Amino acid sequence: MPRVWDVPVQDSTRVRDVRVAAEDAAALAGLDERRLAAVSLVATELATNLLKHAQAGQVLVDVVDPPAAREGRPGRAVQITAIDHGPGIAHVAGALRDGFSTTGSLGAGLGTCRRLADDFDVHSVFGRGTVAVARVGPAAEEAVQGGGGPSMASEVRAGGVNVPFAGADFSGDAWAWVRSGDRLTLMLADGLGHGSEAALASTAAVEALRHWAHLPPAESLRELHSALSGTRGAAVAVAQLDTWAGRLRFAGIGNVTARLREGDRWRSLLSMPGIVGVHRPRTVREDEVAWSAQSLLIVHTDGLPGRWTPPPGTGVPPADPAVTAAVAVRDAGSPARPVRDDTAVVVLAPVPPDRS
Ligand SMILES: [Mn+2]
């Protein structure tokens, strides 16, 4: 089940809570002692940095599929996401490119994160706040290596964040991606309601996807429907990118929303009414659209308002997909529109050429 630690950080005593959560997640991911130590240090630095620059915020810790891997089952990674509404860090993009000078506003702490984490990215807008994402997975020699073929790492990445309703231990939302050949299949499932019963349904969807991801989305949804019978059911969206053909296929059942960036517009990819595992529509419509190096796909559960449209600048400059997702979660919520459900956002994004 998607165990997620959502730790509010408003004073230095919470830095320890973040570290303990990250160590628990490392144990859950099966990381060895050395990687656990790295997780522990990265978590401490991110929480400390958040306090220093923003006084308060939240740190999410969960166990995720890393954003890019060769075919085969990648080792799972601990993802630590620090989110704040603080003043922002000036010139963060330049500092990241320049390899972290320890002078100026960006501390040596983030340099530590950059050095120890497999992936590290920061998004900071002056006056809006900062999102930092670090992932630490198994040591390289332990990661499962697939045989043959170019790595998809140079083409596209998938990632996301998952925020349980009201700080619960488990999210009823779950996401996963599976690669088979030229196809990368990304799924987001929202178990009915929230909490652990909902998590059982969305977890069943993740397990089933691992068997059926080679099928086109409408067909994998049919298999997921059978796999989820006996559960509460879930809203599920499946996006499948054929990286060779540059085509994206999408199908969804239930209240999960997908938006594709085409030029400077966002196009909605529609889900059909129904509940996977409980009530499946007679036929499932599949959208097929072109995918380019400028495309961006955002899929979210109903923790975000259904009419939410990604604001201008979303995913620009190209960021880690989990960073784009975390910024969306942070900026879509407001005191006037409090979130009433688990919220997961997943993003499929091309890798900029200079990062591959
Ligand atoms: Mn929901």
Tab-separated table of C-alpha atoms and ligand atoms in Angstrom:
chain	number	residue	atom	x	y	z
A	1	MET	CA	0.000	0.000	0.000
A	2	PRO	CA	1.229	3.524	-0.705
A	3	ARG	CA	2.651	4.415	2.697
A	4	VAL	CA	3.372	8.140	2.667
A	5	TRP	CA	4.861	10.253	5.415
A	6	ASP	CA	3.573	13.819	5.366
A	7	VAL	CA	5.598	15.730	7.947
A	8	PRO	CA	4.770	19.359	8.711
A	9	VAL	CA	7.985	21.227	9.442
A	10	GLN	CA	7.636	24.428	11.459
A	11	ASP	CA	10.498	24.152	13.922
A	12	SER	CA	13.790	22.322	14.336
A	13	THR	CA	12.281	19.456	16.339
A	14	ARG	CA	10.542	18.284	13.160
A	15	VAL	CA	13.845	17.758	11.351
A	16	ARG	CA	14.259	14.572	13.345
A	17	ASP	CA	10.734	13.445	12.385
A	18	VAL	CA	11.622	13.885	8.713
A	19	ARG	CA	14.815	11.897	9.175
A	20	VAL	CA	13.051	9.049	10.994
A	21	ALA	CA	10.340	8.930	8.306
A	22	ALA	CA	12.988	8.760	5.595
A	23	GLU	CA	14.817	5.949	7.401
A	24	ASP	CA	11.553	4.004	7.736
A	25	ALA	CA	10.954	4.499	4.007
A	26	ALA	CA	14.503	3.307	3.245
A	27	ALA	CA	13.819	0.134	5.211
A	28	LEU	CA	10.553	-0.332	3.327
A	29	ALA	CA	12.392	0.093	0.014
A	30	GLY	CA	14.971	-2.478	1.117
A	31	LEU	CA	17.944	-0.147	0.797
A	32	ASP	CA	21.266	-1.246	2.287
A	33	GLU	CA	22.989	0.463	5.197
A	34	ARG	CA	25.040	2.800	3.022
A	35	ARG	CA	22.043	4.035	1.027
A	36	LEU	CA	20.021	4.326	4.223
A	37	ALA	CA	22.722	6.626	5.582
A	38	ALA	CA	22.465	8.710	2.403
A	39	VAL	CA	18.672	8.911	2.747
A	40	SER	CA	19.056	9.995	6.350
A	41	LEU	CA	21.489	12.771	5.491
A	42	VAL	CA	19.503	14.045	2.488
A	43	ALA	CA	16.287	14.152	4.547
A	44	THR	CA	18.017	16.092	7.310
A	45	GLU	CA	19.510	18.607	4.868
A	46	LEU	CA	16.231	19.187	3.011
A	47	ALA	CA	14.280	19.755	6.228
A	48	THR	CA	16.990	22.011	7.636
A	49	ASN	CA	17.196	23.997	4.420
A	50	LEU	CA	13.401	24.403	4.337
A	51	LEU	CA	13.392	25.821	7.870
A	52	LYS	CA	16.249	28.149	7.082
A	53	HIS	CA	14.744	29.608	3.904
A	54	ALA	CA	11.017	29.430	4.524
A	55	GLN	CA	10.488	29.008	8.293
A	56	ALA	CA	7.753	26.416	7.610
A	57	GLY	CA	6.518	23.909	5.072
A	58	GLN	CA	6.007	20.196	4.630
A	59	VAL	CA	8.177	17.256	3.688
A	60	LEU	CA	6.647	14.246	1.926
A	61	VAL	CA	8.474	10.931	2.040
A	62	ASP	CA	7.451	7.905	0.026
A	63	VAL	CA	8.751	4.945	-1.933
A	64	VAL	CA	8.489	5.314	-5.711
A	65	ASP	CA	9.509	3.849	-9.032
A	66	PRO	CA	12.493	5.965	-10.114
A	67	PRO	CA	11.672	8.192	-13.103
A	68	ALA	CA	13.792	6.412	-15.690
A	69	ALA	CA	15.241	2.951	-15.874
A	70	ARG	CA	16.089	0.270	-18.310
A	71	GLU	CA	13.627	-2.472	-19.020
A	72	GLY	CA	13.089	-4.766	-16.104
A	73	ARG	CA	12.018	-4.006	-12.607
A	74	PRO	CA	13.993	-1.080	-11.268
A	75	GLY	CA	14.843	-0.988	-7.612
A	76	ARG	CA	12.440	1.276	-5.769
A	77	ALA	CA	13.696	4.552	-4.416
A	78	VAL	CA	12.944	6.756	-1.445
A	79	GLN	CA	11.592	10.093	-2.631
A	80	ILE	CA	11.843	13.096	-0.350
A	81	THR	CA	9.886	16.188	-1.376
A	82	ALA	CA	10.280	19.466	0.496
A	83	ILE	CA	7.509	21.983	-0.220
A	84	ASP	CA	7.203	25.528	1.078
A	85	HIS	CA	5.490	28.844	0.397
A	86	GLY	CA	8.528	30.811	1.464
A	87	PRO	CA	10.295	33.670	-0.282
A	88	GLY	CA	12.083	31.367	-2.735
A	89	ILE	CA	15.761	30.936	-3.356
A	90	ALA	CA	17.250	33.449	-5.767
A	91	HIS	CA	19.102	32.135	-8.811
A	92	VAL	CA	18.510	28.499	-7.994
A	93	ALA	CA	18.666	27.355	-11.607
A	94	GLY	CA	22.043	28.993	-12.078
A	95	ALA	CA	23.318	27.547	-8.836
A	96	LEU	CA	22.212	24.052	-9.893
A	97	ARG	CA	23.901	24.397	-13.271
A	98	ASP	CA	27.070	25.758	-11.759
A	99	GLY	CA	27.321	22.821	-9.424
A	100	PHE	CA	26.472	24.516	-6.172
A	101	SER	CA	28.758	27.172	-5.005
A	102	THR	CA	28.524	27.174	-1.243
A	103	THR	CA	28.492	30.950	-1.184
A	104	GLY	CA	25.355	33.044	-1.551
A	105	SER	CA	21.873	32.003	-0.569
A	106	LEU	CA	22.135	28.346	-1.465
A	107	GLY	CA	23.732	26.425	1.373
A	108	ALA	CA	26.203	23.587	1.311
A	109	GLY	CA	23.321	21.373	2.467
A	110	LEU	CA	21.767	21.242	-0.977
A	111	GLY	CA	25.160	20.394	-2.419
A	112	THR	CA	25.153	17.361	-0.144
A	113	CYS	CA	21.760	16.352	-1.507
A	114	ARG	CA	22.997	16.748	-5.047
A	115	ARG	CA	26.032	14.589	-4.358
A	116	LEU	CA	24.283	11.776	-2.479
A	117	ALA	CA	20.946	11.490	-4.255
A	118	ASP	CA	20.394	9.660	-7.549
A	119	ASP	CA	18.178	12.546	-8.665
A	120	PHE	CA	17.922	15.994	-7.212
A	121	ASP	CA	16.031	18.992	-8.530
A	122	VAL	CA	14.867	22.300	-7.100
A	123	HIS	CA	12.140	24.612	-8.351
A	124	SER	CA	12.090	28.015	-6.766
A	125	VAL	CA	10.166	31.100	-7.768
A	126	PHE	CA	10.958	34.336	-6.015
A	127	GLY	CA	7.985	35.163	-3.782
A	128	ARG	CA	6.176	31.852	-4.437
A	129	GLY	CA	8.282	29.296	-2.633
A	130	THR	CA	10.498	26.322	-3.245
A	131	VAL	CA	10.031	22.655	-4.091
A	132	ALA	CA	12.996	20.311	-3.785
A	133	VAL	CA	12.892	16.617	-4.703
A	134	ALA	CA	15.585	14.049	-3.960
A	135	ARG	CA	15.487	10.336	-4.704
A	136	VAL	CA	17.812	7.707	-3.318
A	137	GLY	CA	17.576	4.164	-4.672
A	138	PRO	CA	19.652	1.009	-4.389
A	139	ALA	CA	23.376	1.235	-5.125
A	140	ALA	CA	23.975	1.052	-8.884
A	141	GLU	CA	25.331	-2.511	-8.827
A	142	GLU	CA	22.178	-3.730	-7.073
A	143	ALA	CA	19.736	-2.129	-9.478
A	144	VAL	CA	18.212	-4.590	-11.916
A	145	GLN	CA	19.733	-3.998	-15.331
A	146	GLY	CA	17.722	-4.855	-18.418
A	147	GLY	CA	19.408	-6.294	-21.453
A	148	GLY	CA	19.846	-4.595	-24.826
A	149	GLY	CA	18.195	-1.615	-26.409
A	150	PRO	CA	18.767	2.064	-25.797
A	151	SER	CA	17.889	3.374	-22.390
A	152	MET	CA	14.599	5.188	-22.198
A	153	ALA	CA	16.322	7.416	-19.667
A	154	SER	CA	17.392	9.654	-22.533
A	155	GLU	CA	13.848	10.123	-23.825
A	156	VAL	CA	11.190	10.450	-21.173
A	157	ARG	CA	10.708	10.394	-17.432
A	158	ALA	CA	7.700	9.649	-15.257
A	159	GLY	CA	7.246	10.730	-11.686
A	160	GLY	CA	4.772	12.050	-9.193
A	161	VAL	CA	3.776	12.881	-5.674
A	162	ASN	CA	1.125	11.358	-3.456
A	163	VAL	CA	-0.398	13.286	-0.546
A	164	PRO	CA	-2.650	11.368	1.854
A	165	PHE	CA	-5.747	13.197	3.055
A	166	ALA	CA	-5.284	14.848	6.456
A	167	GLY	CA	-1.800	13.463	7.036
A	168	ALA	CA	-2.962	9.824	7.085
A	169	ASP	CA	-0.364	7.022	6.950
A	170	PHE	CA	-1.676	5.590	3.690
A	171	SER	CA	-2.889	7.217	0.530
A	172	GLY	CA	-5.843	5.724	-1.320
A	173	ASP	CA	-4.217	6.913	-4.528
A	174	ALA	CA	-1.403	4.962	-6.150
A	175	TRP	CA	0.645	5.285	-9.320
A	176	ALA	CA	3.207	3.239	-11.171
A	177	TRP	CA	4.862	2.982	-14.514
A	178	VAL	CA	6.024	-0.031	-16.472
A	179	ARG	CA	8.227	-0.190	-19.527
A	180	SER	CA	7.904	-2.865	-22.153
A	181	GLY	CA	9.942	-2.423	-25.308
A	182	ASP	CA	9.330	1.036	-26.777
A	183	ARG	CA	6.242	1.521	-24.618
A	184	LEU	CA	6.128	3.260	-21.296
A	185	THR	CA	2.824	2.825	-19.493
A	186	LEU	CA	1.931	5.198	-16.677
A	187	MET	CA	-1.049	4.510	-14.457
A	188	LEU	CA	-2.795	6.519	-11.760
A	189	ALA	CA	-5.458	4.881	-9.585
A	190	ASP	CA	-7.751	6.502	-7.008
A	191	GLY	CA	-9.316	3.924	-4.698
A	192	LEU	CA	-12.888	4.862	-3.782
A	193	GLY	CA	-12.942	7.048	-0.686
A	194	HIS	CA	-9.638	7.412	1.121
A	195	GLY	CA	-7.455	5.621	3.667
A	196	SER	CA	-6.378	1.985	3.814
A	197	GLU	CA	-9.480	0.388	2.210
A	198	ALA	CA	-9.061	2.717	-0.746
A	199	ALA	CA	-5.360	1.886	-0.768
A	200	LEU	CA	-6.157	-1.832	-1.151
A	201	ALA	CA	-8.021	-1.110	-4.387
A	202	SER	CA	-5.370	1.188	-5.861
A	203	THR	CA	-2.601	-1.226	-4.840
A	204	ALA	CA	-4.412	-4.040	-6.646
A	205	ALA	CA	-4.405	-1.826	-9.734
A	206	VAL	CA	-0.628	-1.313	-9.453
A	207	GLU	CA	-0.045	-5.069	-9.101
A	208	ALA	CA	-2.281	-5.839	-12.077
A	209	LEU	CA	-0.624	-3.189	-14.234
A	210	ARG	CA	2.695	-5.009	-13.874
A	211	HIS	CA	1.088	-7.952	-15.714
A	212	TRP	CA	-0.907	-6.084	-18.339
A	213	ALA	CA	1.104	-2.981	-19.209
A	214	HIS	CA	2.063	-4.401	-22.615
A	215	LEU	CA	-1.585	-4.106	-23.701
A	216	PRO	CA	-3.123	-0.909	-25.100
A	217	PRO	CA	-4.698	1.204	-22.315
A	218	ALA	CA	-8.331	0.279	-23.031
A	219	GLU	CA	-7.432	-3.410	-22.895
A	220	SER	CA	-5.333	-3.141	-19.755
A	221	LEU	CA	-8.279	-1.363	-18.093
A	222	ARG	CA	-10.423	-4.403	-18.895
A	223	GLU	CA	-7.904	-6.645	-17.131
A	224	LEU	CA	-7.663	-4.220	-14.229
A	225	HIS	CA	-11.437	-4.348	-13.900
A	226	SER	CA	-11.254	-8.110	-13.283
A	227	ALA	CA	-8.284	-7.728	-10.946
A	228	LEU	CA	-10.116	-5.167	-8.816
A	229	SER	CA	-13.333	-7.136	-8.378
A	230	GLY	CA	-13.912	-7.651	-4.677
A	231	THR	CA	-12.287	-4.353	-3.808
A	232	ARG	CA	-14.040	-1.027	-3.339
A	233	GLY	CA	-13.044	-0.190	-6.890
A	234	ALA	CA	-11.039	2.700	-8.226
A	235	ALA	CA	-10.918	5.453	-10.776
A	236	VAL	CA	-8.017	4.588	-13.059
A	237	ALA	CA	-6.246	6.368	-15.897
A	238	VAL	CA	-3.683	4.684	-18.128
A	239	ALA	CA	-1.378	6.609	-20.474
A	240	GLN	CA	0.916	4.718	-22.782
A	241	LEU	CA	3.703	6.373	-24.708
A	242	ASP	CA	5.235	4.691	-27.725
A	243	THR	CA	8.597	6.452	-27.721
A	244	TRP	CA	9.532	5.043	-31.122
A	245	ALA	CA	6.360	6.224	-32.869
A	246	GLY	CA	5.933	9.404	-30.796
A	247	ARG	CA	2.305	8.539	-30.032
A	248	LEU	CA	0.516	8.739	-26.713
A	249	ARG	CA	-2.575	6.617	-26.047
A	250	PHE	CA	-4.847	7.356	-23.126
A	251	ALA	CA	-7.873	5.741	-21.539
A	252	GLY	CA	-9.507	6.370	-18.206
A	253	ILE	CA	-12.478	5.230	-16.166
A	254	GLY	CA	-13.816	7.356	-13.319
A	255	ASN	CA	-12.801	10.685	-11.923
A	256	VAL	CA	-9.155	10.975	-12.901
A	257	THR	CA	-8.141	13.961	-14.993
A	258	ALA	CA	-5.427	14.151	-17.636
A	259	ARG	CA	-4.054	17.197	-19.410
A	260	LEU	CA	-1.599	17.233	-22.265
A	261	ARG	CA	0.396	20.304	-23.169
A	262	GLU	CA	0.299	21.020	-26.897
A	263	GLY	CA	2.225	24.174	-27.724
A	264	ASP	CA	0.952	26.734	-25.210
A	265	ARG	CA	-2.451	25.089	-24.714
A	266	TRP	CA	-3.651	22.285	-22.474
A	267	ARG	CA	-5.807	19.601	-23.993
A	268	SER	CA	-8.032	17.420	-21.799
A	269	LEU	CA	-7.897	13.679	-22.292
A	270	LEU	CA	-11.270	12.354	-21.218
A	271	SER	CA	-12.109	9.521	-18.864
A	272	MET	CA	-15.364	7.588	-19.125
A	273	PRO	CA	-17.869	7.328	-16.265
A	274	GLY	CA	-17.551	4.149	-14.217
A	275	ILE	CA	-15.615	2.472	-11.404
A	276	VAL	CA	-12.901	-0.030	-12.264
A	277	GLY	CA	-13.672	-3.281	-10.416
A	278	VAL	CA	-17.325	-2.355	-9.864
A	279	HIS	CA	-18.881	-0.875	-12.968
A	280	ARG	CA	-17.073	-0.866	-16.272
A	281	PRO	CA	-18.433	1.021	-19.283
A	282	ARG	CA	-19.399	-1.269	-22.160
A	283	THR	CA	-16.727	0.173	-24.387
A	284	VAL	CA	-13.704	2.156	-23.302
A	285	ARG	CA	-12.705	4.984	-25.567
A	286	GLU	CA	-9.033	5.469	-26.217
A	287	ASP	CA	-7.474	8.812	-27.184
A	288	GLU	CA	-4.404	8.756	-29.385
A	289	VAL	CA	-2.363	11.918	-29.791
A	290	ALA	CA	1.070	12.955	-31.020
A	291	TRP	CA	3.903	13.243	-28.501
A	292	SER	CA	6.903	15.493	-29.060
A	293	ALA	CA	9.939	16.722	-27.148
A	294	GLN	CA	7.789	19.714	-26.069
A	295	SER	CA	4.897	17.609	-24.721
A	296	LEU	CA	4.015	17.276	-21.066
A	297	LEU	CA	1.322	15.070	-19.548
A	298	ILE	CA	-0.194	15.728	-16.132
A	299	VAL	CA	-2.638	13.250	-14.610
A	300	HIS	CA	-4.283	13.904	-11.259
A	301	THR	CA	-6.884	12.477	-8.914
A	302	ASP	CA	-9.831	14.457	-7.596
A	303	GLY	CA	-7.814	15.759	-4.646
A	304	LEU	CA	-7.178	18.610	-7.080
A	305	PRO	CA	-10.239	20.456	-8.388
A	306	GLY	CA	-11.562	18.813	-11.572
A	307	ARG	CA	-11.435	22.119	-13.392
A	308	TRP	CA	-7.838	22.803	-12.388
A	309	THR	CA	-5.791	23.846	-15.390
A	310	PRO	CA	-2.022	23.874	-15.180
A	311	PRO	CA	-0.977	27.532	-14.864
A	312	PRO	CA	1.342	29.143	-17.419
A	313	GLY	CA	4.920	28.118	-16.838
A	314	THR	CA	4.065	24.608	-15.624
A	315	GLY	CA	7.024	22.344	-16.305
A	316	VAL	CA	9.066	25.229	-17.728
A	317	PRO	CA	12.022	25.094	-17.573
A	318	PRO	CA	11.961	21.299	-17.779
A	319	ALA	CA	12.046	19.934	-14.268
A	320	ASP	CA	12.065	16.546	-12.621
A	321	PRO	CA	8.512	15.181	-13.131
A	322	ALA	CA	8.010	14.902	-9.364
A	323	VAL	CA	8.960	18.562	-8.968
A	324	THR	CA	6.349	19.590	-11.556
A	325	ALA	CA	3.798	17.413	-9.728
A	326	ALA	CA	4.657	18.847	-6.303
A	327	VAL	CA	4.422	22.431	-7.551
A	328	ALA	CA	0.970	21.622	-8.973
A	329	VAL	CA	-0.207	20.212	-5.643
A	330	ARG	CA	1.165	23.161	-3.711
A	331	ASP	CA	-0.301	25.861	-5.955
A	332	ALA	CA	-3.685	24.253	-6.683
A	333	GLY	CA	-4.761	24.112	-3.036
A	334	SER	CA	-5.791	27.182	-1.101
A	335	PRO	CA	-7.454	27.957	2.227
A	336	ALA	CA	-10.633	28.782	0.278
A	337	ARG	CA	-10.549	25.409	-1.455
A	338	PRO	CA	-9.168	22.964	1.085
A	339	VAL	CA	-8.306	19.499	-0.179
A	340	ARG	CA	-10.848	16.893	0.944
A	341	ASP	CA	-9.292	13.748	-0.404
A	342	ASP	CA	-6.022	11.985	-1.092
A	343	THR	CA	-4.197	13.820	-3.874
A	344	ALA	CA	-1.817	12.291	-6.371
A	345	VAL	CA	-0.332	13.995	-9.405
A	346	VAL	CA	1.808	12.168	-11.953
A	347	VAL	CA	3.764	13.694	-14.794
A	348	LEU	CA	5.245	12.333	-17.991
A	349	ALA	CA	7.924	14.626	-19.361
A	350	PRO	CA	10.601	14.472	-22.032
A	351	VAL	CA	14.160	14.710	-20.807
A	352	PRO	CA	15.843	17.892	-22.015
A	353	PRO	CA	18.830	17.005	-24.254
A	354	ASP	CA	21.377	18.549	-21.893
A	355	ARG	CA	20.244	16.347	-19.003
A	356	SER	CA	20.373	12.964	-20.706
B	1	MN	MN	-10.295	10.584	-4.664
